Amino acid sequence: MNEHPLTAALSLQRAGAPRVGGDRIRLLEAIARHGTIAGAAREVGLSYKTAWDSVGTLNNLFEQPLVEAAPGGRTGGNARVTEAGHALIAGFDLLEAALGKALGVLQGGVASPEKALNTLWSLTMRTSNRNTLRCTVTSVTLGAVNAEVELALTDGHSLTAVITERSATDMGLAPGVEVFALIKASFVMLAAGGDPGRISACNRLTGIVAARTDGPVNSEIILDLGNCKSITAVITHTSADALGLAPGVPATALFKASHVILAMP
């Protein structure tokens, strides 16, 4: 008998989106029990920043927010797992149960493991982009070489992406199609306040600074866009100081349409 039985870990992924594994589901469960992100972070052994970033990633991945933080949530206020969040937890538990059954079949030496593997759900593409935003296509303008794709992010925010005409055609982009917009944090510029003036970057997302983490050279700025959506920028520490960026301060994220990568769910 093998002293080291097979083990398996379930993860859910959409094309172009980060992995959602059991660690993030356990975090959601802990938030539901404690009613705060800080308390949940302590239970699952995460730093507060890591837990908050995980919540932001989950909210950006799904059409409806999974966690809603009450005023003061980043400094110890209340947080609530939404109906969509509870549905994800329940669905993940069901898939984990199916994975366990499939693993049992495999360990039993079944001649046709396809029977077990067919019970599993897997979406395989991974991404290192800090910003992965779920959007809906509102219009597509095709050119000879490139295509301009307009996207709705929230009720008050929209994005523009410029990709090749062939990519737009191959992806079947059309109004109503859901996509993920991927933007590297280093591509995001920031301007203080809500009106950056005349600038060539066509993507402008205004929000409130939710967090600032300083390193020796750079600062990571998380901008709360409302509706539980956020965008992260990495700029120099000197620039962050010069702009007066701190939690609670309004700011605008700026980035070029050509810096937006689109991926299908």
Short mmCIF file of C-alpha atoms in Angstrom, two decimals:
data_model
loop_
_atom_site.label_atom_id
_atom_site.label_comp_id
_atom_site.label_asym_id
_atom_site.label_seq_id
_atom_site.Cartn_x
_atom_site.Cartn_y
_atom_site.Cartn_z
CA MET A 1 0.00 0.00 0.00
CA ASN A 2 1.35 3.43 -0.94
CA GLU A 3 2.32 5.37 2.20
CA HIS A 4 1.78 8.62 0.34
CA PRO A 5 -1.80 8.73 -0.99
CA LEU A 6 -2.79 11.14 -3.72
CA THR A 7 -3.91 14.57 -2.69
CA ALA A 8 -5.59 17.23 -4.80
CA ALA A 9 -6.32 20.94 -4.48
CA LEU A 10 -9.20 22.61 -6.27
CA SER A 11 -8.76 25.95 -7.99
CA LEU A 12 -11.16 27.91 -10.18
CA GLN A 13 -9.89 30.04 -13.03
CA ARG A 14 -11.25 32.03 -15.91
CA ALA A 15 -9.14 32.82 -18.96
CA GLY A 16 -6.82 35.68 -18.12
CA ALA A 17 -7.86 35.79 -14.46
CA PRO A 18 -6.00 34.92 -11.25
CA ARG A 19 -6.57 31.58 -9.56
CA VAL A 20 -9.27 31.26 -6.92
CA GLY A 21 -8.24 28.46 -4.58
CA GLY A 22 -9.30 27.11 -1.25
CA ASP A 23 -7.25 29.72 0.59
CA ARG A 24 -9.44 32.54 -0.75
CA ILE A 25 -12.63 30.60 -0.10
CA ARG A 26 -11.53 30.02 3.51
CA LEU A 27 -10.92 33.76 3.79
CA LEU A 28 -14.48 34.44 2.63
CA GLU A 29 -15.81 31.98 5.18
CA ALA A 30 -13.78 33.66 7.92
CA ILE A 31 -15.10 37.10 6.93
CA ALA A 32 -18.63 35.72 7.17
CA ARG A 33 -17.92 34.44 10.69
CA HIS A 34 -16.06 37.48 12.04
CA GLY A 35 -17.75 40.29 10.15
CA THR A 36 -14.39 42.02 9.64
CA ILE A 37 -11.46 41.55 7.26
CA ALA A 38 -8.99 42.09 10.11
CA GLY A 39 -10.50 39.30 12.21
CA ALA A 40 -10.66 36.96 9.21
CA ALA A 41 -7.03 37.67 8.33
CA ARG A 42 -5.93 36.69 11.84
CA GLU A 43 -7.89 33.45 11.70
CA VAL A 44 -6.47 32.27 8.37
CA GLY A 45 -2.92 33.48 9.08
CA LEU A 46 -2.70 36.30 6.53
CA SER A 47 -1.48 39.84 6.90
CA TYR A 48 -4.22 42.45 6.78
CA LYS A 49 -2.87 43.81 3.47
CA THR A 50 -2.81 40.35 1.86
CA ALA A 51 -6.37 39.68 3.00
CA TRP A 52 -7.58 43.06 1.74
CA ASP A 53 -5.83 42.54 -1.63
CA SER A 54 -7.44 39.10 -1.93
CA VAL A 55 -10.88 40.59 -1.32
CA GLY A 56 -10.20 43.26 -3.95
CA THR A 57 -9.11 40.63 -6.46
CA LEU A 58 -12.25 38.56 -5.85
CA ASN A 59 -14.55 41.58 -6.18
CA ASN A 60 -12.87 42.57 -9.45
CA LEU A 61 -13.24 39.06 -10.91
CA PHE A 62 -16.97 38.66 -10.44
CA GLU A 63 -19.88 40.64 -11.84
CA GLN A 64 -21.33 41.18 -8.36
CA PRO A 65 -19.21 41.98 -5.29
CA LEU A 66 -18.48 39.08 -2.96
CA VAL A 67 -17.57 41.24 0.06
CA GLU A 68 -18.89 44.66 1.00
CA ALA A 69 -16.85 46.65 3.52
CA ALA A 70 -18.74 49.15 5.65
CA PRO A 71 -17.31 52.66 6.18
CA GLY A 72 -14.05 52.28 8.06
CA GLY A 73 -13.64 48.70 6.82
CA ARG A 74 -9.95 49.15 6.03
CA THR A 75 -9.24 50.25 9.59
CA GLY A 76 -11.19 47.62 11.45
CA GLY A 77 -14.80 48.33 10.44
CA ASN A 78 -17.36 45.74 9.49
CA ALA A 79 -17.35 43.64 6.31
CA ARG A 80 -20.19 41.53 4.93
CA VAL A 81 -20.09 38.53 2.60
CA THR A 82 -22.80 39.12 0.01
CA GLU A 83 -25.28 36.63 -1.41
CA ALA A 84 -22.95 36.17 -4.40
CA GLY A 85 -20.09 35.46 -2.01
CA HIS A 86 -22.07 32.81 -0.14
CA ALA A 87 -23.05 31.26 -3.49
CA LEU A 88 -19.36 31.01 -4.44
CA ILE A 89 -18.54 29.36 -1.12
CA ALA A 90 -21.35 26.83 -1.58
CA GLY A 91 -20.38 26.13 -5.19
CA PHE A 92 -16.73 25.65 -4.27
CA ASP A 93 -17.70 23.19 -1.52
CA LEU A 94 -19.72 21.19 -4.06
CA LEU A 95 -16.78 21.10 -6.47
CA GLU A 96 -14.41 20.05 -3.68
CA ALA A 97 -16.74 17.17 -2.88
CA ALA A 98 -16.74 16.15 -6.56
CA LEU A 99 -12.95 16.37 -6.63
CA GLY A 100 -12.75 14.10 -3.62
CA LYS A 101 -14.95 11.50 -5.33
CA ALA A 102 -12.91 11.71 -8.53
CA LEU A 103 -9.68 11.29 -6.57
CA GLY A 104 -11.12 8.25 -4.87
CA VAL A 105 -11.86 6.69 -8.26
CA LEU A 106 -8.33 7.39 -9.47
CA GLN A 107 -6.76 5.92 -6.34
CA GLY A 108 -8.93 2.83 -6.82
CA GLY A 109 -7.11 2.05 -10.05
CA VAL A 110 -10.03 2.63 -12.40
CA ALA A 111 -9.28 1.57 -15.97
CA SER A 112 -11.01 4.65 -17.42
CA PRO A 113 -9.97 7.71 -15.39
CA GLU A 114 -11.91 9.91 -17.81
CA LYS A 115 -14.99 9.09 -15.74
CA ALA A 116 -13.36 10.75 -12.76
CA LEU A 117 -11.76 13.60 -14.66
CA ASN A 118 -15.06 14.55 -16.29
CA THR A 119 -16.36 15.59 -12.86
CA LEU A 120 -13.77 18.37 -12.59
CA TRP A 121 -14.04 21.95 -13.80
CA SER A 122 -10.84 23.70 -14.89
CA LEU A 123 -10.11 27.03 -16.54
CA THR A 124 -6.40 27.08 -17.16
CA MET A 125 -4.95 30.45 -18.16
CA ARG A 126 -3.03 32.37 -15.49
CA THR A 127 -1.86 35.97 -15.42
CA SER A 128 0.63 38.03 -13.45
CA ASN A 129 -1.22 41.30 -14.08
CA ARG A 130 -2.12 43.09 -10.85
CA ASN A 131 -5.29 44.54 -12.37
CA THR A 132 -7.86 42.09 -13.76
CA LEU A 133 -11.22 43.80 -14.25
CA ARG A 134 -14.42 42.14 -15.40
CA CYS A 135 -16.11 44.33 -18.05
CA THR A 136 -18.88 44.22 -20.65
CA VAL A 137 -18.26 45.23 -24.26
CA THR A 138 -20.43 48.20 -25.27
CA SER A 139 -19.10 48.84 -28.79
CA VAL A 140 -16.47 47.64 -31.25
CA THR A 141 -15.06 49.83 -34.04
CA LEU A 142 -13.10 47.83 -36.60
CA GLY A 143 -10.29 49.38 -38.62
CA ALA A 144 -7.98 48.04 -41.29
CA VAL A 145 -5.40 46.94 -38.70
CA ASN A 146 -6.69 47.74 -35.20
CA ALA A 147 -10.02 47.68 -33.40
CA GLU A 148 -11.21 50.04 -30.69
CA VAL A 149 -13.24 48.29 -28.01
CA GLU A 150 -15.36 50.25 -25.54
CA LEU A 151 -16.02 48.55 -22.21
CA ALA A 152 -18.33 49.19 -19.28
CA LEU A 153 -16.68 48.57 -15.90
CA THR A 154 -19.19 50.08 -13.47
CA ASP A 155 -22.14 52.44 -13.84
CA GLY A 156 -19.77 55.38 -13.65
CA HIS A 157 -16.61 54.03 -15.28
CA SER A 158 -15.75 52.82 -18.76
CA LEU A 159 -12.57 51.64 -20.47
CA THR A 160 -11.19 51.71 -23.99
CA ALA A 161 -8.89 49.05 -25.42
CA VAL A 162 -7.11 49.05 -28.76
CA ILE A 163 -6.29 45.57 -30.04
CA THR A 164 -5.70 44.08 -33.47
CA GLU A 165 -8.69 43.70 -35.79
CA ARG A 166 -7.94 40.00 -36.11
CA SER A 167 -7.95 39.53 -32.33
CA ALA A 168 -11.29 41.29 -32.03
CA THR A 169 -12.75 39.09 -34.77
CA ASP A 170 -11.28 35.86 -33.40
CA MET A 171 -12.61 36.64 -29.91
CA GLY A 172 -16.07 37.39 -31.28
CA LEU A 173 -16.20 40.73 -29.52
CA ALA A 174 -19.57 42.44 -29.75
CA PRO A 175 -21.82 44.51 -27.49
CA GLY A 176 -22.89 42.48 -24.47
CA VAL A 177 -19.91 40.12 -24.48
CA GLU A 178 -18.12 39.83 -21.13
CA VAL A 179 -14.33 40.11 -21.06
CA PHE A 180 -11.50 40.66 -18.60
CA ALA A 181 -9.40 43.79 -18.99
CA LEU A 182 -5.82 43.28 -17.83
CA ILE A 183 -3.63 46.30 -17.02
CA LYS A 184 -0.16 46.11 -15.47
CA ALA A 185 0.13 48.23 -12.35
CA SER A 186 3.28 49.82 -13.75
CA PHE A 187 1.29 51.08 -16.77
CA VAL A 188 -1.11 53.03 -14.57
CA MET A 189 -0.28 56.70 -14.04
CA LEU A 190 -1.91 58.72 -11.28
CA ALA A 191 -3.05 62.33 -11.05
CA ALA A 192 -4.22 64.03 -7.88
CA GLY A 193 -7.90 64.92 -7.79
CA GLY A 194 -10.61 64.16 -10.28
CA ASP A 195 -9.65 66.31 -13.28
CA PRO A 196 -6.18 65.61 -14.72
CA GLY A 197 -6.65 68.21 -17.47
CA ARG A 198 -5.68 67.68 -21.07
CA ILE A 199 -3.76 64.43 -21.49
CA SER A 200 -3.49 61.85 -24.27
CA ALA A 201 -4.34 58.80 -22.13
CA CYS A 202 -7.98 58.04 -22.97
CA ASN A 203 -8.62 55.84 -19.94
CA ARG A 204 -9.38 57.90 -16.84
CA LEU A 205 -10.76 56.24 -13.71
CA THR A 206 -11.40 58.57 -10.79
CA GLY A 207 -11.69 57.23 -7.27
CA ILE A 208 -10.46 57.51 -3.72
CA VAL A 209 -7.10 56.22 -2.48
CA ALA A 210 -7.92 53.17 -0.37
CA ALA A 211 -4.37 52.16 0.54
CA ARG A 212 -0.76 53.14 0.06
CA THR A 213 2.17 50.79 0.65
CA ASP A 214 5.65 52.31 0.43
CA GLY A 215 8.82 50.50 -0.53
CA PRO A 216 12.38 51.82 -0.74
CA VAL A 217 11.80 53.16 -4.27
CA ASN A 218 8.18 52.66 -5.31
CA SER A 219 4.75 53.01 -3.74
CA GLU A 220 1.75 50.77 -4.43
CA ILE A 221 -1.47 52.78 -4.56
CA ILE A 222 -4.89 51.11 -4.52
CA LEU A 223 -7.67 53.31 -5.86
CA ASP A 224 -11.26 52.53 -4.82
CA LEU A 225 -13.49 53.05 -7.88
CA GLY A 226 -16.78 52.34 -6.12
CA ASN A 227 -19.11 49.36 -6.57
CA CYS A 228 -16.41 47.23 -4.89
CA LYS A 229 -14.04 47.72 -7.85
CA SER A 230 -10.45 48.93 -7.54
CA ILE A 231 -7.32 49.53 -9.59
CA THR A 232 -3.70 49.38 -8.45
CA ALA A 233 -0.83 51.58 -9.60
CA VAL A 234 2.88 51.35 -8.84
CA ILE A 235 4.62 54.73 -8.98
CA THR A 236 7.76 56.14 -7.43
CA HIS A 237 7.74 57.01 -3.75
CA THR A 238 8.80 60.55 -4.69
CA SER A 239 5.83 60.95 -7.04
CA ALA A 240 3.38 59.62 -4.44
CA ASP A 241 4.67 62.18 -1.94
CA ALA A 242 4.55 65.01 -4.48
CA LEU A 243 0.92 64.18 -5.34
CA GLY A 244 -0.03 63.95 -1.67
CA LEU A 245 -1.50 60.48 -2.15
CA ALA A 246 -2.86 59.01 1.07
CA PRO A 247 -5.96 57.04 2.07
CA GLY A 248 -9.08 59.13 1.57
CA VAL A 249 -7.57 61.44 -1.05
CA PRO A 250 -9.26 61.59 -4.50
CA ALA A 251 -7.09 60.62 -7.46
CA THR A 252 -7.43 59.59 -11.10
CA ALA A 253 -5.83 56.55 -12.73
CA LEU A 254 -4.65 57.13 -16.30
CA PHE A 255 -3.49 54.57 -18.86
CA LYS A 256 -3.35 54.15 -22.61
CA ALA A 257 -5.87 52.09 -24.56
CA SER A 258 -2.97 50.12 -26.06
CA HIS A 259 -1.96 49.01 -22.54
CA VAL A 260 -5.24 47.19 -22.00
CA ILE A 261 -5.13 43.45 -22.73
CA LEU A 262 -8.45 41.65 -23.23
CA ALA A 263 -9.16 38.06 -22.28
CA MET A 264 -12.32 35.99 -22.56
CA PRO A 265 -14.01 34.42 -19.49
#
